[in-house]
mmCIF file of C-alpha atoms in Angstrom:
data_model
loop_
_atom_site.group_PDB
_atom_site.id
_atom_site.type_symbol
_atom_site.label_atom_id
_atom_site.label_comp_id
_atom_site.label_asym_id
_atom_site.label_seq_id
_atom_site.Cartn_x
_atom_site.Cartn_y
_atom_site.Cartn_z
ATOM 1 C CA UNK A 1 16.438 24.486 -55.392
ATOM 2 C CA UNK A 2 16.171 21.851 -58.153
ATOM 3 C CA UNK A 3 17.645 22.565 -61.450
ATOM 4 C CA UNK A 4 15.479 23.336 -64.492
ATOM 5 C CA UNK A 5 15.305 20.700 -67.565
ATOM 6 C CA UNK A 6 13.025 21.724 -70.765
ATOM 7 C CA UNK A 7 12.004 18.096 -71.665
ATOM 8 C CA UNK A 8 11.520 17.917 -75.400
ATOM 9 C CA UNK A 9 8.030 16.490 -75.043
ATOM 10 C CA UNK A 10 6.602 17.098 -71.479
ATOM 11 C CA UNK A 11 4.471 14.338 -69.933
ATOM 12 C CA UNK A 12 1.318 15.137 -69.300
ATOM 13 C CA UNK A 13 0.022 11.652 -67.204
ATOM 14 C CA UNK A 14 -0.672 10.374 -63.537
ATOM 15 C CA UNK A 15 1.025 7.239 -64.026
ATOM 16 C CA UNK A 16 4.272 6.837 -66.303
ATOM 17 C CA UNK A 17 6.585 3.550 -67.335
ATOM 18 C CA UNK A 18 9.853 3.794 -68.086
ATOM 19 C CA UNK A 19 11.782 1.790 -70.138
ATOM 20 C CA UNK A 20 15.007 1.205 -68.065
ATOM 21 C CA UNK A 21 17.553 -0.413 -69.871
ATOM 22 C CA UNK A 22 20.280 0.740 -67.443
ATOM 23 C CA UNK A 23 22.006 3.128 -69.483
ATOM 24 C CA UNK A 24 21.930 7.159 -69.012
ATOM 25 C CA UNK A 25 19.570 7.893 -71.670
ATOM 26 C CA UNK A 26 16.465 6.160 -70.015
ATOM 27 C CA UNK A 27 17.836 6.705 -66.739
ATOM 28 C CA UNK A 28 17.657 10.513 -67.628
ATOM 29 C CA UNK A 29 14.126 9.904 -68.560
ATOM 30 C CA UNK A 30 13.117 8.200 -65.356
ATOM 31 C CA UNK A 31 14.521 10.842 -63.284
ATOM 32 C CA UNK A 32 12.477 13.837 -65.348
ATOM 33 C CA UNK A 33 9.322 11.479 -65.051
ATOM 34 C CA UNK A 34 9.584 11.416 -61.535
ATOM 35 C CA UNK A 35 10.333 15.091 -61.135
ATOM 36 C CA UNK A 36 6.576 16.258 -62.699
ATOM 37 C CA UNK A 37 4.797 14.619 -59.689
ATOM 38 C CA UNK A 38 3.537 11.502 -61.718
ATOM 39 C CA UNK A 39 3.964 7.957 -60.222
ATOM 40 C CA UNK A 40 6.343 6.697 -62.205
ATOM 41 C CA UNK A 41 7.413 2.995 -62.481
ATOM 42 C CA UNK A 42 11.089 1.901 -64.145
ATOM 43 C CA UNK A 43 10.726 -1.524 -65.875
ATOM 44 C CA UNK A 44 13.515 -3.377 -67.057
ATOM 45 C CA UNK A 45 13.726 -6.602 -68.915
ATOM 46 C CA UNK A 46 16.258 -9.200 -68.505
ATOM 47 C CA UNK A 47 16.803 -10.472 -71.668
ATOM 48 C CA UNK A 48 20.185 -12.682 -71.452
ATOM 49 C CA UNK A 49 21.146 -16.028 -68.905
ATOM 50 C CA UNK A 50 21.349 -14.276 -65.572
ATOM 51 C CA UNK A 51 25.195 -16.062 -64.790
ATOM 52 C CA UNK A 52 26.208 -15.467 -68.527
ATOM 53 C CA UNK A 53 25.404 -11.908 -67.917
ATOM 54 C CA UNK A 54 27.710 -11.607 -64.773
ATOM 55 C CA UNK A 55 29.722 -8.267 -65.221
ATOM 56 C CA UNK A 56 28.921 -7.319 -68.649
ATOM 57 C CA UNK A 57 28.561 -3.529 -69.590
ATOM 58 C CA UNK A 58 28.200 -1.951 -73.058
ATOM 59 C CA UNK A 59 25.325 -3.975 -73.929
ATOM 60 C CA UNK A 60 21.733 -3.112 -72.556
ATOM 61 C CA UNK A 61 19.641 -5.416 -70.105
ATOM 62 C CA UNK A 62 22.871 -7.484 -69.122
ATOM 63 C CA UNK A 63 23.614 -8.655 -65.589
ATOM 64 C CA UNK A 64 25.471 -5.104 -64.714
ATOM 65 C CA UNK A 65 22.871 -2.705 -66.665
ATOM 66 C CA UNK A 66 20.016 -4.557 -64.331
ATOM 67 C CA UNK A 67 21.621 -3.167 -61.242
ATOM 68 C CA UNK A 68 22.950 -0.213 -62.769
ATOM 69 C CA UNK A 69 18.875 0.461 -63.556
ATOM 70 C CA UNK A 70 17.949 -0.394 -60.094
ATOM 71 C CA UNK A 71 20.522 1.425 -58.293
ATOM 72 C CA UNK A 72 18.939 4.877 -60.291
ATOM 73 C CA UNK A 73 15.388 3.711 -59.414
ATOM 74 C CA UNK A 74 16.480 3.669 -55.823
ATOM 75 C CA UNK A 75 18.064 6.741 -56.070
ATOM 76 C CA UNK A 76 15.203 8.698 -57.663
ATOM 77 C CA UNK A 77 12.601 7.260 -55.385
ATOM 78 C CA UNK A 78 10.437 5.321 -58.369
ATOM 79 C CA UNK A 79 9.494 1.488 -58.162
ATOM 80 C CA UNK A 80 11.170 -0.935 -60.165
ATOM 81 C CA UNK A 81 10.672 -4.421 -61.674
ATOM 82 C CA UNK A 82 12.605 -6.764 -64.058
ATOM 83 C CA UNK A 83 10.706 -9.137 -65.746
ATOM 84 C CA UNK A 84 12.412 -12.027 -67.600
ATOM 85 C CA UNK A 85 12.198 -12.031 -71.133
ATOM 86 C CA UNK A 86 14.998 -14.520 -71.979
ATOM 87 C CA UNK A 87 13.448 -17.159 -73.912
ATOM 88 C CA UNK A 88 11.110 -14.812 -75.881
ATOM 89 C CA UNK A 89 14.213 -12.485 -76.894
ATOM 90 C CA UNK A 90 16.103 -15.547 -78.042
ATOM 91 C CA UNK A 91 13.407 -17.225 -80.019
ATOM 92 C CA UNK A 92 12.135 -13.579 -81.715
ATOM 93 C CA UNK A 93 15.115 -12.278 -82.012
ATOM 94 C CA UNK A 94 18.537 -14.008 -82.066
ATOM 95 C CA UNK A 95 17.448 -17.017 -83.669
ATOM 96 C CA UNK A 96 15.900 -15.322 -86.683
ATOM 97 C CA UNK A 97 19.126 -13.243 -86.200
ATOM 98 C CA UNK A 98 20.898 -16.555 -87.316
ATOM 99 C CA UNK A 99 18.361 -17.785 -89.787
ATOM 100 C CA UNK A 100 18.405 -14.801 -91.687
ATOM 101 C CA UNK A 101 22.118 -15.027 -91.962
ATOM 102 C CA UNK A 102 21.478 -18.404 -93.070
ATOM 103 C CA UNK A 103 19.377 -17.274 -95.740
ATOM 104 C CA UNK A 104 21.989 -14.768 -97.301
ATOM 105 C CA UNK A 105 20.565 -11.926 -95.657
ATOM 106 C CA UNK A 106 21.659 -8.439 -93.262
ATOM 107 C CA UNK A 107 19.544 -8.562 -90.581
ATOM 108 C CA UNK A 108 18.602 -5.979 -88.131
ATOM 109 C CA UNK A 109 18.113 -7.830 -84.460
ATOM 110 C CA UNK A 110 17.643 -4.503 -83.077
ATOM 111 C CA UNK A 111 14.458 -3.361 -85.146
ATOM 112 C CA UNK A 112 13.115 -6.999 -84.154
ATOM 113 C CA UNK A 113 13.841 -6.451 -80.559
ATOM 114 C CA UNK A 114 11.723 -3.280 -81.089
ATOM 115 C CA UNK A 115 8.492 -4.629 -83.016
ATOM 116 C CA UNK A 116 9.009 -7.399 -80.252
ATOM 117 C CA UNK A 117 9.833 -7.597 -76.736
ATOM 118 C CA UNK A 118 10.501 -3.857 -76.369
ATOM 119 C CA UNK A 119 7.009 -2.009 -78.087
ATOM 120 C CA UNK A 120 4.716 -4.782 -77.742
ATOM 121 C CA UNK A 121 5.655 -6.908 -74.781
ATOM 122 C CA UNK A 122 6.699 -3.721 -72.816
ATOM 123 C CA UNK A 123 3.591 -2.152 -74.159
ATOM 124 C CA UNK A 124 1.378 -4.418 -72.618
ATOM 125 C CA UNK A 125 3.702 -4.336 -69.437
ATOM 126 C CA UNK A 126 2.883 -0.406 -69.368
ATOM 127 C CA UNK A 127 -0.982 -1.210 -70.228
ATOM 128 C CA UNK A 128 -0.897 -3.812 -67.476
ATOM 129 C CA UNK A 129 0.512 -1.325 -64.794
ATOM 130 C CA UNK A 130 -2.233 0.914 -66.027
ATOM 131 C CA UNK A 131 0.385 3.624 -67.333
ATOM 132 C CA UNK A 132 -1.278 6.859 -69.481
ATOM 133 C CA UNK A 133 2.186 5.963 -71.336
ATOM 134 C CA UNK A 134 5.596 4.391 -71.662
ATOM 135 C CA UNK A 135 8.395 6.989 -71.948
ATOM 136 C CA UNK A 136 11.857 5.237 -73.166
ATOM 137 C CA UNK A 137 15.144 6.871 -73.728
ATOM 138 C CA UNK A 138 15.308 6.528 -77.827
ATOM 139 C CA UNK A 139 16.548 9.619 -79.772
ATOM 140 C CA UNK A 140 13.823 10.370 -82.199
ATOM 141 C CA UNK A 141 10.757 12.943 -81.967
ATOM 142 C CA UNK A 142 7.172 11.924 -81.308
ATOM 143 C CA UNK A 143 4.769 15.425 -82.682
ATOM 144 C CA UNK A 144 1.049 16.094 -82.415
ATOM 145 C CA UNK A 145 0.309 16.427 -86.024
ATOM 146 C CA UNK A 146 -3.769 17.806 -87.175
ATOM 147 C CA UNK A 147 -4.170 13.885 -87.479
ATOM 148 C CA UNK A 148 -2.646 12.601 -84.545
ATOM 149 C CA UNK A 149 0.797 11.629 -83.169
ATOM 150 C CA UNK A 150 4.016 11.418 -85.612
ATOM 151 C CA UNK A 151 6.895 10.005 -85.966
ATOM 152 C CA UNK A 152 9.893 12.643 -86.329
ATOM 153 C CA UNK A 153 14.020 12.860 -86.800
ATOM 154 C CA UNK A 154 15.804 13.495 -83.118
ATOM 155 C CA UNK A 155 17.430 17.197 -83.758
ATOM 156 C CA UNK A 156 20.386 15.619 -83.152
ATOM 157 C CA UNK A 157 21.648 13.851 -86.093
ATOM 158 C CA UNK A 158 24.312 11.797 -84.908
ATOM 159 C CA UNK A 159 22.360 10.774 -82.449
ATOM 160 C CA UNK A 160 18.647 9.725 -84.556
ATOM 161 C CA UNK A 161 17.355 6.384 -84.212
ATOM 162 C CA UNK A 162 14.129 7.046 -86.163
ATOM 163 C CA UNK A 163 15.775 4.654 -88.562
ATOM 164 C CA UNK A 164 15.525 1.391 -86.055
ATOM 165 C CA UNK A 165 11.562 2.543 -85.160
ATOM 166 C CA UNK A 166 10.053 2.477 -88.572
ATOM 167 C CA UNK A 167 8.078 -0.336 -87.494
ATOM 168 C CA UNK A 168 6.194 1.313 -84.504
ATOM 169 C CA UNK A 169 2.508 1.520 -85.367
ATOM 170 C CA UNK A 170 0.290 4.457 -85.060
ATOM 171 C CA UNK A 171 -1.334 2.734 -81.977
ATOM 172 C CA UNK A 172 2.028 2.342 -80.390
ATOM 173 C CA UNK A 173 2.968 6.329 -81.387
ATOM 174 C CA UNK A 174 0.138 7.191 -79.558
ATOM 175 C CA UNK A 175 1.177 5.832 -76.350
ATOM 176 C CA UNK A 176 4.937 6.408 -76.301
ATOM 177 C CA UNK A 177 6.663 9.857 -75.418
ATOM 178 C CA UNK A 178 10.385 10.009 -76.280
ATOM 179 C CA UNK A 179 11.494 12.913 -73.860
ATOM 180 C CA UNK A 180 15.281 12.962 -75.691
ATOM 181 C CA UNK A 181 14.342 13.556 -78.708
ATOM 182 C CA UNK A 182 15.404 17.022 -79.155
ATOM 183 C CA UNK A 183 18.254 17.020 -76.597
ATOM 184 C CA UNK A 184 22.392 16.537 -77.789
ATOM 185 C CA UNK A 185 23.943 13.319 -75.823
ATOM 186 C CA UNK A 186 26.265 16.059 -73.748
ATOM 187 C CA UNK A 187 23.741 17.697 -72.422
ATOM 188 C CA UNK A 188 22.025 14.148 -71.546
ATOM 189 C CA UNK A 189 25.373 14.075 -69.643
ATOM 190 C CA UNK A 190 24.890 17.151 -68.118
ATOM 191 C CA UNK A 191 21.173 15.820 -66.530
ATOM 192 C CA UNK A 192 22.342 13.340 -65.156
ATOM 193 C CA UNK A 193 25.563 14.172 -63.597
ATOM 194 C CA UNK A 194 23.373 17.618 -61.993
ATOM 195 C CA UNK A 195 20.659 14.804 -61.025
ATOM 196 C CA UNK A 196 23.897 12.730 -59.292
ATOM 197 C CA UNK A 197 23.101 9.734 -61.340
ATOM 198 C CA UNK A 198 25.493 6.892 -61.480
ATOM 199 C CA UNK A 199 25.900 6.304 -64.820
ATOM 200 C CA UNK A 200 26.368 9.599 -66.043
ATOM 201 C CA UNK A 201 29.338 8.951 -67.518
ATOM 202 C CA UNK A 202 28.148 5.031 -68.741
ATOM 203 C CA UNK A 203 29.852 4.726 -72.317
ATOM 204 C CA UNK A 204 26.767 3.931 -75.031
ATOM 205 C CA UNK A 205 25.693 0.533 -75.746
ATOM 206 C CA UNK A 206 28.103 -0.878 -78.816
ATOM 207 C CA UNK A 207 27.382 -2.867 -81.423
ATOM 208 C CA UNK A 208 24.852 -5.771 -81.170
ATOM 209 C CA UNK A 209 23.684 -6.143 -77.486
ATOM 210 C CA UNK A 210 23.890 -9.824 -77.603
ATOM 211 C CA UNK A 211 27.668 -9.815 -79.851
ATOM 212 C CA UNK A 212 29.205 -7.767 -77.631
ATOM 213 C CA UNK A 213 32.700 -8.848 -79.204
ATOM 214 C CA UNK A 214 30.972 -8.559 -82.695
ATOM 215 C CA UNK A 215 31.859 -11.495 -83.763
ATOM 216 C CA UNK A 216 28.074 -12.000 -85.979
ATOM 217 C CA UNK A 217 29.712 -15.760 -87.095
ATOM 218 C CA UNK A 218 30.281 -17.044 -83.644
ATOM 219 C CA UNK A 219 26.647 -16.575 -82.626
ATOM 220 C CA UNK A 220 24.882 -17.931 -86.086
ATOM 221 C CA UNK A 221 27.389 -20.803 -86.101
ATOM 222 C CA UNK A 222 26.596 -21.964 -82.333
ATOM 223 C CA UNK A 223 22.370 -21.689 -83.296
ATOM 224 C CA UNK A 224 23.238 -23.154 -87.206
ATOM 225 C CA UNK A 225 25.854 -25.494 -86.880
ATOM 226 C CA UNK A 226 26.285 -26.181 -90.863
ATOM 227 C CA UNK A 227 26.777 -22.237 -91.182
ATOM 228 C CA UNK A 228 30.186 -22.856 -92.048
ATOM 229 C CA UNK A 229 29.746 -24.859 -95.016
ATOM 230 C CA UNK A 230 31.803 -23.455 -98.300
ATOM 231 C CA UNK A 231 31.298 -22.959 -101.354
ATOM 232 C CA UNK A 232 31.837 -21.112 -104.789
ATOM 233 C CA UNK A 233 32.882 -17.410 -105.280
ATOM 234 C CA UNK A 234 31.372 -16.317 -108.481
ATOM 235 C CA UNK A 235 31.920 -13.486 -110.666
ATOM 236 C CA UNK A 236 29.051 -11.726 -111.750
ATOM 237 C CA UNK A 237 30.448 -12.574 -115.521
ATOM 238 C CA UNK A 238 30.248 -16.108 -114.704
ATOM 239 C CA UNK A 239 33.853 -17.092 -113.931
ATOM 240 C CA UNK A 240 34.019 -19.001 -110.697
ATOM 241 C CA UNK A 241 36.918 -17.196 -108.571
ATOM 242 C CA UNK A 242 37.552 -19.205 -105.380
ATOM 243 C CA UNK A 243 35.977 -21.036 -102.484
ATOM 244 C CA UNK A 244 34.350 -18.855 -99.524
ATOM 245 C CA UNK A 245 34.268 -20.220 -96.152
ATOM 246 C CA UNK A 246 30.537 -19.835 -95.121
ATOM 247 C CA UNK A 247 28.293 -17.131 -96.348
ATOM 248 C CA UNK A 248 27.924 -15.805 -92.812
ATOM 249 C CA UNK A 249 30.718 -14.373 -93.052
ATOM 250 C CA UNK A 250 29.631 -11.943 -95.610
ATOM 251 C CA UNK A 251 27.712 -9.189 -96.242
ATOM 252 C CA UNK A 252 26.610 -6.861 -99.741
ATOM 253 C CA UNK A 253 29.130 -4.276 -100.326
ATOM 254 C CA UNK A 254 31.853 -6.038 -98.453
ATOM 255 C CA UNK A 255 35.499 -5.831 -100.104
ATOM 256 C CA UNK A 256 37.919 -7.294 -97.590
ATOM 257 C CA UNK A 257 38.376 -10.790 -96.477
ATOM 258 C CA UNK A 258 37.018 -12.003 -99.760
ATOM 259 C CA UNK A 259 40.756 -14.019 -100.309
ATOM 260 C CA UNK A 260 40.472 -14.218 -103.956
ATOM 261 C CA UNK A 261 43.795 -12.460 -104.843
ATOM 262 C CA UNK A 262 45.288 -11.818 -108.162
ATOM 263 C CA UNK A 263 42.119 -9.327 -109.475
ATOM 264 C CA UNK A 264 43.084 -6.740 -111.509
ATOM 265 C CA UNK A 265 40.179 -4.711 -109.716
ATOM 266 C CA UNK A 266 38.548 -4.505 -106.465
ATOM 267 C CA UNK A 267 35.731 -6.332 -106.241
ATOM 268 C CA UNK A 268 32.941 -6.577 -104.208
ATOM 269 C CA UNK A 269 30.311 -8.386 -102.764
ATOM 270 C CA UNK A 270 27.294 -8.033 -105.144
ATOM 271 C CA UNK A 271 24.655 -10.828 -103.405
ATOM 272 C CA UNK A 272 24.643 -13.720 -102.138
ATOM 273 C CA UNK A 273 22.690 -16.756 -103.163
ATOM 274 C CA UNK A 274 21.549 -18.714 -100.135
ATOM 275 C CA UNK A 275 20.164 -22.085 -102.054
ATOM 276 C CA UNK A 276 23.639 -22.128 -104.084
ATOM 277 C CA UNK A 277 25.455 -21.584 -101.616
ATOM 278 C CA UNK A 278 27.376 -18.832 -103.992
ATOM 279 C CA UNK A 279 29.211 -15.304 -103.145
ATOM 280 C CA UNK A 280 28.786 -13.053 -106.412
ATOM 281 C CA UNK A 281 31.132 -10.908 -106.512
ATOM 282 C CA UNK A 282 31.785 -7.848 -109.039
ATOM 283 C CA UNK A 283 33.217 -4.325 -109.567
ATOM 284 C CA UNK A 284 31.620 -1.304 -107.652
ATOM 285 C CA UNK A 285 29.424 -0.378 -110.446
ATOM 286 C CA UNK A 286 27.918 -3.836 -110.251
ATOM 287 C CA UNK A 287 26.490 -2.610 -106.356
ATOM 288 C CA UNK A 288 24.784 0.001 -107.993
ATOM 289 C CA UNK A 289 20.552 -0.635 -107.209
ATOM 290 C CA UNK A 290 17.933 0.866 -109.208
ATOM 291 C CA UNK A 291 15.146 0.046 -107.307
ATOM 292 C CA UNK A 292 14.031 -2.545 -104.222
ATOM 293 C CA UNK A 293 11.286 -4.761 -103.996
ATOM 294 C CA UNK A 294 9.890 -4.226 -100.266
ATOM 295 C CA UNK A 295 8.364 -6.392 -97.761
ATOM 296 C CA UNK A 296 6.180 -5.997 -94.395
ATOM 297 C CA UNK A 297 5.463 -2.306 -95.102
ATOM 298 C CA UNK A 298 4.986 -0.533 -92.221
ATOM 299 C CA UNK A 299 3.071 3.466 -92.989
ATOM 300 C CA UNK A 300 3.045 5.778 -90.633
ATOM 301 C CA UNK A 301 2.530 8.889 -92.680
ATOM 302 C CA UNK A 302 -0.614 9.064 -94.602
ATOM 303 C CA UNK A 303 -0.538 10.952 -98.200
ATOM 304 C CA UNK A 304 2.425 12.369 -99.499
ATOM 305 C CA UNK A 305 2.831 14.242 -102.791
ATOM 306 C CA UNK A 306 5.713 15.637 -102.137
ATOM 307 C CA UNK A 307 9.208 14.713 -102.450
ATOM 308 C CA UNK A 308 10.375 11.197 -100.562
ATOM 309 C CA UNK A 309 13.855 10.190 -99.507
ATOM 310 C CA UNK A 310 15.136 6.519 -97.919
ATOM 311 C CA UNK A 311 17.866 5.490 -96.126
ATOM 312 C CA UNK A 312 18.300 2.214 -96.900
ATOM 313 C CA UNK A 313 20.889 1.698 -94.153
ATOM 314 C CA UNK A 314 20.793 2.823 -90.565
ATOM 315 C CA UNK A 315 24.841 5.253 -91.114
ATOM 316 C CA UNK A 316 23.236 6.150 -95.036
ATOM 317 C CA UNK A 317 22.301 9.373 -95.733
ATOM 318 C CA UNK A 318 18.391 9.396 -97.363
ATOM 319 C CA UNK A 319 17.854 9.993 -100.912
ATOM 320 C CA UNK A 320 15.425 10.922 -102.922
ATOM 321 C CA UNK A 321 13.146 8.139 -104.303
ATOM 322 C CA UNK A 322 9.497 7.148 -104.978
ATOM 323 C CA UNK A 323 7.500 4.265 -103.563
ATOM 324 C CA UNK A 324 5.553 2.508 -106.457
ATOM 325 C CA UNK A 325 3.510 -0.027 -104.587
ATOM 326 C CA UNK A 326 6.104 -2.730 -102.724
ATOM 327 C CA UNK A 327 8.265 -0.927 -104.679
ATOM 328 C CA UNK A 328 11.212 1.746 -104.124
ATOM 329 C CA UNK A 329 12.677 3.134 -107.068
ATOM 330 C CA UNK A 330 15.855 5.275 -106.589
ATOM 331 C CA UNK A 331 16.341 8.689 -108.153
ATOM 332 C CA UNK A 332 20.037 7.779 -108.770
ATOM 333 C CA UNK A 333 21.562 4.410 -108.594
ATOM 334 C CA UNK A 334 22.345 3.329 -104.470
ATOM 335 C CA UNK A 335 24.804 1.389 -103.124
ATOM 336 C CA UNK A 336 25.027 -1.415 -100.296
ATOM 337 C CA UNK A 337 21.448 -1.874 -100.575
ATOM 338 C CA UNK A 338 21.562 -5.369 -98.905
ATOM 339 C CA UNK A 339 18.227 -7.521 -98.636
ATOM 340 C CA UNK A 340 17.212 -8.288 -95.042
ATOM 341 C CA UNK A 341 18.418 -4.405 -94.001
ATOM 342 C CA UNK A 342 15.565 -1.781 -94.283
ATOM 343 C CA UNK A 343 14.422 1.217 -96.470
ATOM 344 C CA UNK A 344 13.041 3.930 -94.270
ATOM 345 C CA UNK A 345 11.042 6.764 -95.783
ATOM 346 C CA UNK A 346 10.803 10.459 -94.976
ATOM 347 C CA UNK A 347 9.286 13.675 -95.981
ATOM 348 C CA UNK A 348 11.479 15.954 -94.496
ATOM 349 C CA UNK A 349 12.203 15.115 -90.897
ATOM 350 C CA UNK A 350 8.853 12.897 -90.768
ATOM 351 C CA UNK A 351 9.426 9.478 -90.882
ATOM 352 C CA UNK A 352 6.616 8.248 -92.736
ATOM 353 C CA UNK A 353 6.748 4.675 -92.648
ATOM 354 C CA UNK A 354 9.865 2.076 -93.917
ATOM 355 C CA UNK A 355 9.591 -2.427 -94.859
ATOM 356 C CA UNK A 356 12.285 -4.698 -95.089
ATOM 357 C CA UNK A 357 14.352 -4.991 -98.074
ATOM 358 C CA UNK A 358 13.126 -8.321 -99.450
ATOM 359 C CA UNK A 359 15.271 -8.255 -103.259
ATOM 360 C CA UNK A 360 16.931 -5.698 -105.215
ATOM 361 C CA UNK A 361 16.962 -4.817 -108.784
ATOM 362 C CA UNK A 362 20.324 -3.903 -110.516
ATOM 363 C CA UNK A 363 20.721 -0.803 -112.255
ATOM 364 C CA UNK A 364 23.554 -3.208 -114.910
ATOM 365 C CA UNK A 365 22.889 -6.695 -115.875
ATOM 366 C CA UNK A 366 24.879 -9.301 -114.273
ATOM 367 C CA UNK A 367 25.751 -12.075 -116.462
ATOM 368 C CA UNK A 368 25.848 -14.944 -113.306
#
């Protein structure tokens, strides 16, 4: 006799796709596809240089997580297809990766590689196959609400990823199921080794899938050549501290590696100003934000009157804020609120909606 698994949103379809990525969360939902009956059909999509690929493991769709995927399809008895998304993952995705490093900014590549290749190209994959839907292995809770389908926190908070889907739209909602989303990782484990998949015991993806060593300044620098290029260190009073060695190299709220010795306090990286060329530095309080100008809004959530919160970094806790038109105004002064990142907004464990972080107002006056 099979074991029992209580999925935490059942499928209900004829036909499903599965977002394969070769790891043992989708794997996990492939198998428990298959098991209700429906056809189901794993797609994976090959998103890196098929010999630079060769061997690597702790990414996701590398030359190693392909077969992985395939070797589960096989076992499980489901078709399975890899479709090669190379060039449109490196245009979309790494190379605004670099230009928004360029531009003095945090990116996110992995939100991009959602609003991109993975919900809209795989979308239409799914729509293509003729799939009632396309089930993926993300950590995050999709609920029939009196108005349709919503976005919700995974139980499991060390495991949520609501934060990296704020920019699935309500048509895209409607069509996914996220089967994991009220399941802990170990017991994940636990499906698949009772289901005798192979990578039951797969470490998680790290980092960036496409800076596996995380070295950001290696991959900007090889797309941007003049990404090294120097320049001044400035304190927010004014006084110019040093010479930095490239502004890719850092990041808002950053305290280490700045190599301007001799302070009598920490200091900090406060913003950075892409035309100039500048780091601004400053003490801690200087970090503190009062409010962020948003851009790109994304709303997933209708009216709210009640009480909002944002996390305005994917490890941040939320807090409480309001959303004044494009912009977020914080209850208490933030920190590390870094343009380029995103503010996600909740009301309670509904994620209603989240834009990009286009500028940020201080909560003190900075002098440079």
């Amino acid at each position: 006799m099979q074991p029992e698994f209580q999925l935490s949103e059942p499928f209900d379809a004829r036909r499903i796709v599965v977002a394969m990525s070769g790891g043992v969360d989708s794997s996990v939902v492939a198998a428990l596809a298959a098991r209700t009956g429906a056809e189901t059909i794993g797609v994976t999509l090959q998103l890196y240089d098929h010999g630079a690929a060769v061997g690597r493991t702790g990414s996701c769709c590398a030359g190693q997580d392909i077969r992985d995927a395939r070797a589960v399809a096989d076992r499980i008895g489901i078709a399975h297809y890899v479709f090669d998304y190379e060039s449109r993952f490196r245009d979309s995705v790494i190379a605004d990766f670099a230009d928004e490093y360029m531009a003095g900014r945090t990116p996110i590549p992995c939100v991009k590689c959602n609003m991109g290749v993975k919900f809209t190209d795989l979308f239409q994959i799914a729509r293509d196959l003729g799939a009632d839907c396309l089930a993926t292995g993300h950590y995050v809770r999709r609920v029939e609400g009196p108005q349709g389908a919503e976005l919700h926190r995974a139980a499991d908070p060390a495991r949520d990823q609501s934060y990296f889907l704020f920019a699935t739209t309500q048509a895209q909602l409607d069509y996914l199921r996220f089967p994991l989303g009220g399941l802990p990782k170990p017991q994940v484990r636990e499906i698949a080794a009772e289901l005798g998949l192979s990578v039951a015991l797969k470490p998680d993806s790290q980092d960036i899938c496409f800076v596996p060593d995380g070295d950001y300044a290696k991959i900007v620098r090889k797309l941007r050549p003049d990404a090294d290029e120097g320049g001044d260190i400035v304190h927010v009073d004014g006084r110019v501290l040093g010479r930095h060695k490239g502004m890719i190299h850092y990041t808002v709220g950053q305290r280490k590696g700045l190599e301007i010795g001799g302070q009598p306090d920490p200091l900090y990286v406060v913003r950075l100003d892409a035309e100039g060329r500048r780091v601004i530095v400053g003490p801690k309080a200087a970090l503190a934000v009062g409010a962020a100008r948003l851009s790109d809004i994304n709303w997933l959530g209708g009216d709210f009157t009640e009480p909002l919160t944002a996390k305005v970094r994917s490890m941040a806790k939320p807090v409480p804020a309001r959303l004044d038109g494009d912009r977020l105004i914080f209850n208490a002064p933030e920190y590390g609120v870094a343009p380029g990142q995103a503010a996600v907004l909740y009301a309670g464990e509904r994620v209603l909606g989240g834009g990009w972080i286009a500028a940020t107002e201080a909560a003190m006056a900075e002098a440079a």
